[in-house]
Structure formats: C-alpha cells, structure tokens
Amino acid sequence: MNNETACRSCGGKNITTFLDLGKTPLADRLVNMEQLGGEEPRFPLQVAFCNDCSLAQILETVPPEQLFGDDYPYFSSFSPALLAHSKSNVEDLIDRRSLSSDSLVMELASNDGYLLQYYQERGIPVLGI
C-alpha cells in the first residue's frame, strides 16, 4: 500500500487531512457463505485537501491486484441490466430537471462514460471526471 504525502494532481506538499474514516473494508468485495464471519482486509481511508490546487483526495492507494481481484463484480458498460437502469434514470432526470442543450451534466468518477452517453444522445453537454 502506498501512502501519499504529496498532492496527486500538482505534487504540492501542502495537504491537510480533513476526514479520517479509520480502516475500512474494500467496497464491492463480495464474500461467499464460507467467508462470512471471517476477517476482511481493511485499509486506511483518509481524505485530504490540497491547499495549493484545491483537490480533495484519498491518501492511501490500495494495490490494484487487491482492489480489483479476479472476482471484481463491477462491469459498468458490460452489464445490460446496469445500462438499462442508467438509461431509465437519465431519462427521468432529464424530464424532472428540464435539462436541455443549455444545461451541463457533470459526473465525478465517470468511469468509461456509460452514464453520460445517454445525456449526449439527447444533445445535453457533459463533463466526465
């Protein structure tokens, strides 16, 4: 595991921790019946603010082989059920919020843009981060 001591964006050393959630298990790590009650790996989860560039960021980097193991369940643009749900959700939001080509939809942690594609199909500008 890697503990960041500099900003992930600008490299500045002027970072301040503002939220410490202690050691937490990994999100989306599913266990089977035999693993219930067993110890789950836990990792520090601290969020810091860079006073130089204003980026909020986590301080610990979990190695990808631990974070995305062979049984990692999240396949955003490869899951027909998730895509159908996302499209329905977007259509509902467009209607309820009266979004148009004058709007801008921003999505943090936008992955491969699977959600934003449905806004684009309706002519609504998007920004995926």
Tab-separated table of N, CA, C and O in Angstrom, residues 55-98:
chain	number	residue	atom	x	y	z
A	55	LEU	N	-7.563	20.225	-4.703
A	55	LEU	CA	-8.057	18.872	-4.965
A	55	LEU	C	-8.298	18.141	-3.648
A	55	LEU	O	-7.433	18.116	-2.774
A	56	ALA	N	-9.484	17.546	-3.504
A	56	ALA	CA	-9.757	16.634	-2.396
A	56	ALA	C	-9.388	15.233	-2.880
A	56	ALA	O	-9.718	14.849	-3.997
A	57	GLN	N	-8.703	14.476	-2.046
A	57	GLN	CA	-8.151	13.192	-2.482
A	57	GLN	C	-7.963	12.245	-1.305
A	57	GLN	O	-7.863	12.685	-0.170
A	58	ILE	N	-7.953	10.939	-1.619
A	58	ILE	CA	-7.629	9.962	-0.580
A	58	ILE	C	-6.107	9.878	-0.474
A	58	ILE	O	-5.379	10.168	-1.433
A	59	LEU	N	-5.637	9.493	0.703
A	59	LEU	CA	-4.195	9.461	0.933
A	59	LEU	C	-3.573	8.092	0.701
A	59	LEU	O	-2.377	7.995	0.471
A	60	GLU	N	-4.365	7.044	0.787
A	60	GLU	CA	-3.831	5.690	0.623
A	60	GLU	C	-4.209	5.136	-0.740
A	60	GLU	O	-5.323	5.351	-1.222
A	61	THR	N	-3.292	4.413	-1.346
A	61	THR	CA	-3.561	3.740	-2.611
A	61	THR	C	-3.483	2.239	-2.376
A	61	THR	O	-2.423	1.710	-2.035
A	62	VAL	N	-4.613	1.575	-2.515
A	62	VAL	CA	-4.660	0.127	-2.376
A	62	VAL	C	-4.122	-0.473	-3.668
A	62	VAL	O	-4.517	-0.060	-4.756
A	63	PRO	N	-3.214	-1.444	-3.593
A	63	PRO	CA	-2.683	-2.054	-4.818
A	63	PRO	C	-3.810	-2.598	-5.704
A	63	PRO	O	-4.761	-3.220	-5.194
A	64	PRO	N	-3.747	-2.335	-7.006
A	64	PRO	CA	-4.812	-2.767	-7.917
A	64	PRO	C	-5.137	-4.256	-7.830
A	64	PRO	O	-6.292	-4.640	-7.939
A	65	GLU	N	-4.139	-5.103	-7.604
A	65	GLU	CA	-4.409	-6.539	-7.536
A	65	GLU	C	-5.263	-6.890	-6.317
A	65	GLU	O	-5.978	-7.888	-6.325
A	66	GLN	N	-5.237	-6.061	-5.271
A	66	GLN	CA	-6.112	-6.284	-4.118
A	66	GLN	C	-7.464	-5.608	-4.327
A	66	GLN	O	-8.493	-6.127	-3.931
A	67	LEU	N	-7.461	-4.452	-4.958
A	67	LEU	CA	-8.683	-3.692	-5.172
A	67	LEU	C	-9.556	-4.316	-6.252
A	67	LEU	O	-10.769	-4.396	-6.122
A	68	PHE	N	-8.931	-4.767	-7.334
A	68	PHE	CA	-9.648	-5.342	-8.472
A	68	PHE	C	-9.210	-6.788	-8.671
A	68	PHE	O	-8.515	-7.109	-9.619
A	69	GLY	N	-9.619	-7.654	-7.777
A	69	GLY	CA	-9.256	-9.067	-7.881
A	69	GLY	C	-9.980	-9.747	-9.031
A	69	GLY	O	-10.731	-9.123	-9.792
A	70	ASP	N	-9.767	-11.043	-9.157
A	70	ASP	CA	-10.381	-11.813	-10.241
A	70	ASP	C	-11.902	-11.809	-10.185
A	70	ASP	O	-12.562	-12.001	-11.200
A	71	ASP	N	-12.461	-11.594	-8.996
A	71	ASP	CA	-13.914	-11.640	-8.862
A	71	ASP	C	-14.534	-10.260	-8.684
A	71	ASP	O	-15.616	-10.116	-8.140
A	72	TYR	N	-13.856	-9.203	-9.160
A	72	TYR	CA	-14.381	-7.846	-9.048
A	72	TYR	C	-15.696	-7.753	-9.812
A	72	TYR	O	-15.745	-8.028	-11.004
A	73	PRO	N	-16.802	-7.368	-9.141
A	73	PRO	CA	-18.128	-7.501	-9.750
A	73	PRO	C	-18.606	-6.335	-10.613
A	73	PRO	O	-19.665	-6.427	-11.203
A	74	TYR	N	-17.867	-5.250	-10.698
A	74	TYR	CA	-18.403	-4.059	-11.356
A	74	TYR	C	-17.935	-3.967	-12.802
A	74	TYR	O	-16.765	-3.774	-13.068
A	75	PHE	N	-18.859	-4.118	-13.704
A	75	PHE	CA	-18.573	-4.029	-15.132
A	75	PHE	C	-19.557	-3.047	-15.749
A	75	PHE	O	-20.535	-3.441	-16.373
A	76	SER	N	-19.306	-1.769	-15.575
A	76	SER	CA	-20.281	-0.743	-15.931
A	76	SER	C	-20.860	-0.894	-17.327
A	76	SER	O	-22.047	-1.129	-17.492
A	77	SER	N	-20.062	-0.752	-18.350
A	77	SER	CA	-20.623	-0.747	-19.703
A	77	SER	C	-20.798	-2.145	-20.287
A	77	SER	O	-21.169	-2.283	-21.444
A	78	PHE	N	-20.572	-3.167	-19.490
A	78	PHE	CA	-20.743	-4.531	-19.974
A	78	PHE	C	-21.945	-5.214	-19.344
A	78	PHE	O	-22.211	-6.371	-19.610
A	79	SER	N	-22.663	-4.496	-18.510
A	79	SER	CA	-23.807	-5.075	-17.818
A	79	SER	C	-25.102	-4.540	-18.437
A	79	SER	O	-25.459	-3.379	-18.220
A	80	PRO	N	-25.810	-5.361	-19.189
A	80	PRO	CA	-27.065	-4.893	-19.796
A	80	PRO	C	-28.064	-4.350	-18.770
A	80	PRO	O	-28.738	-3.356	-19.021
A	81	ALA	N	-28.139	-4.975	-17.612
A	81	ALA	CA	-29.080	-4.516	-16.589
A	81	ALA	C	-28.694	-3.130	-16.075
A	81	ALA	O	-29.548	-2.263	-15.892
A	82	LEU	N	-27.404	-2.908	-15.838
A	82	LEU	CA	-26.947	-1.603	-15.363
A	82	LEU	C	-27.141	-0.536	-16.436
A	82	LEU	O	-27.556	0.585	-16.147
A	83	LEU	N	-26.875	-0.879	-17.682
A	83	LEU	CA	-27.069	0.080	-18.767
A	83	LEU	C	-28.535	0.471	-18.898
A	83	LEU	O	-28.865	1.653	-19.054
A	84	ALA	N	-29.437	-0.489	-18.835
A	84	ALA	CA	-30.870	-0.201	-18.937
A	84	ALA	C	-31.327	0.667	-17.759
A	84	ALA	O	-32.081	1.628	-17.940
A	85	HIS	N	-30.857	0.348	-16.563
A	85	HIS	CA	-31.195	1.133	-15.382
A	85	HIS	C	-30.677	2.561	-15.530
A	85	HIS	O	-31.390	3.525	-15.234
A	86	SER	N	-29.448	2.708	-15.991
A	86	SER	CA	-28.840	4.027	-16.143
A	86	SER	C	-29.579	4.869	-17.162
A	86	SER	O	-29.822	6.058	-16.948
A	87	LYS	N	-29.954	4.257	-18.272
A	87	LYS	CA	-30.683	4.990	-19.311
A	87	LYS	C	-32.029	5.475	-18.768
A	87	LYS	O	-32.421	6.629	-18.969
A	88	SER	N	-32.735	4.620	-18.060
A	88	SER	CA	-34.014	4.993	-17.472
A	88	SER	C	-33.842	6.114	-16.455
A	88	SER	O	-34.623	7.071	-16.417
A	89	ASN	N	-32.809	6.012	-15.630
A	89	ASN	CA	-32.513	7.031	-14.628
A	89	ASN	C	-32.224	8.375	-15.292
A	89	ASN	O	-32.730	9.417	-14.869
A	90	VAL	N	-31.424	8.367	-16.344
A	90	VAL	CA	-31.079	9.598	-17.060
A	90	VAL	C	-32.322	10.210	-17.689
A	90	VAL	O	-32.550	11.428	-17.592
A	91	GLU	N	-33.135	9.411	-18.320
A	91	GLU	CA	-34.353	9.942	-18.953
A	91	GLU	C	-35.267	10.588	-17.920
A	91	GLU	O	-35.839	11.654	-18.163
A	92	ASP	N	-35.378	9.970	-16.751
A	92	ASP	CA	-36.179	10.537	-15.677
A	92	ASP	C	-35.593	11.865	-15.204
A	92	ASP	O	-36.326	12.850	-15.017
A	93	LEU	N	-34.279	11.927	-15.024
A	93	LEU	CA	-33.636	13.159	-14.566
A	93	LEU	C	-33.764	14.280	-15.598
A	93	LEU	O	-33.991	15.435	-15.236
A	94	ILE	N	-33.631	13.941	-16.869
A	94	ILE	CA	-33.782	14.947	-17.921
A	94	ILE	C	-35.174	15.556	-17.862
A	94	ILE	O	-35.329	16.785	-17.920
A	95	ASP	N	-36.178	14.714	-17.712
A	95	ASP	CA	-37.555	15.197	-17.663
A	95	ASP	C	-37.830	16.003	-16.388
A	95	ASP	O	-38.380	17.104	-16.452
A	96	ARG	N	-37.431	15.469	-15.233
A	96	ARG	CA	-37.725	16.147	-13.967
A	96	ARG	C	-36.977	17.465	-13.814
A	96	ARG	O	-37.492	18.404	-13.219
A	97	ARG	N	-35.762	17.536	-14.352
A	97	ARG	CA	-34.931	18.750	-14.218
A	97	ARG	C	-35.029	19.667	-15.434
A	97	ARG	O	-34.362	20.685	-15.482
A	98	SER	N	-35.826	19.271	-16.421
A	98	SER	CA	-35.979	20.048	-17.663
A	98	SER	C	-34.623	20.382	-18.288
A	98	SER	O	-34.349	21.521	-18.660
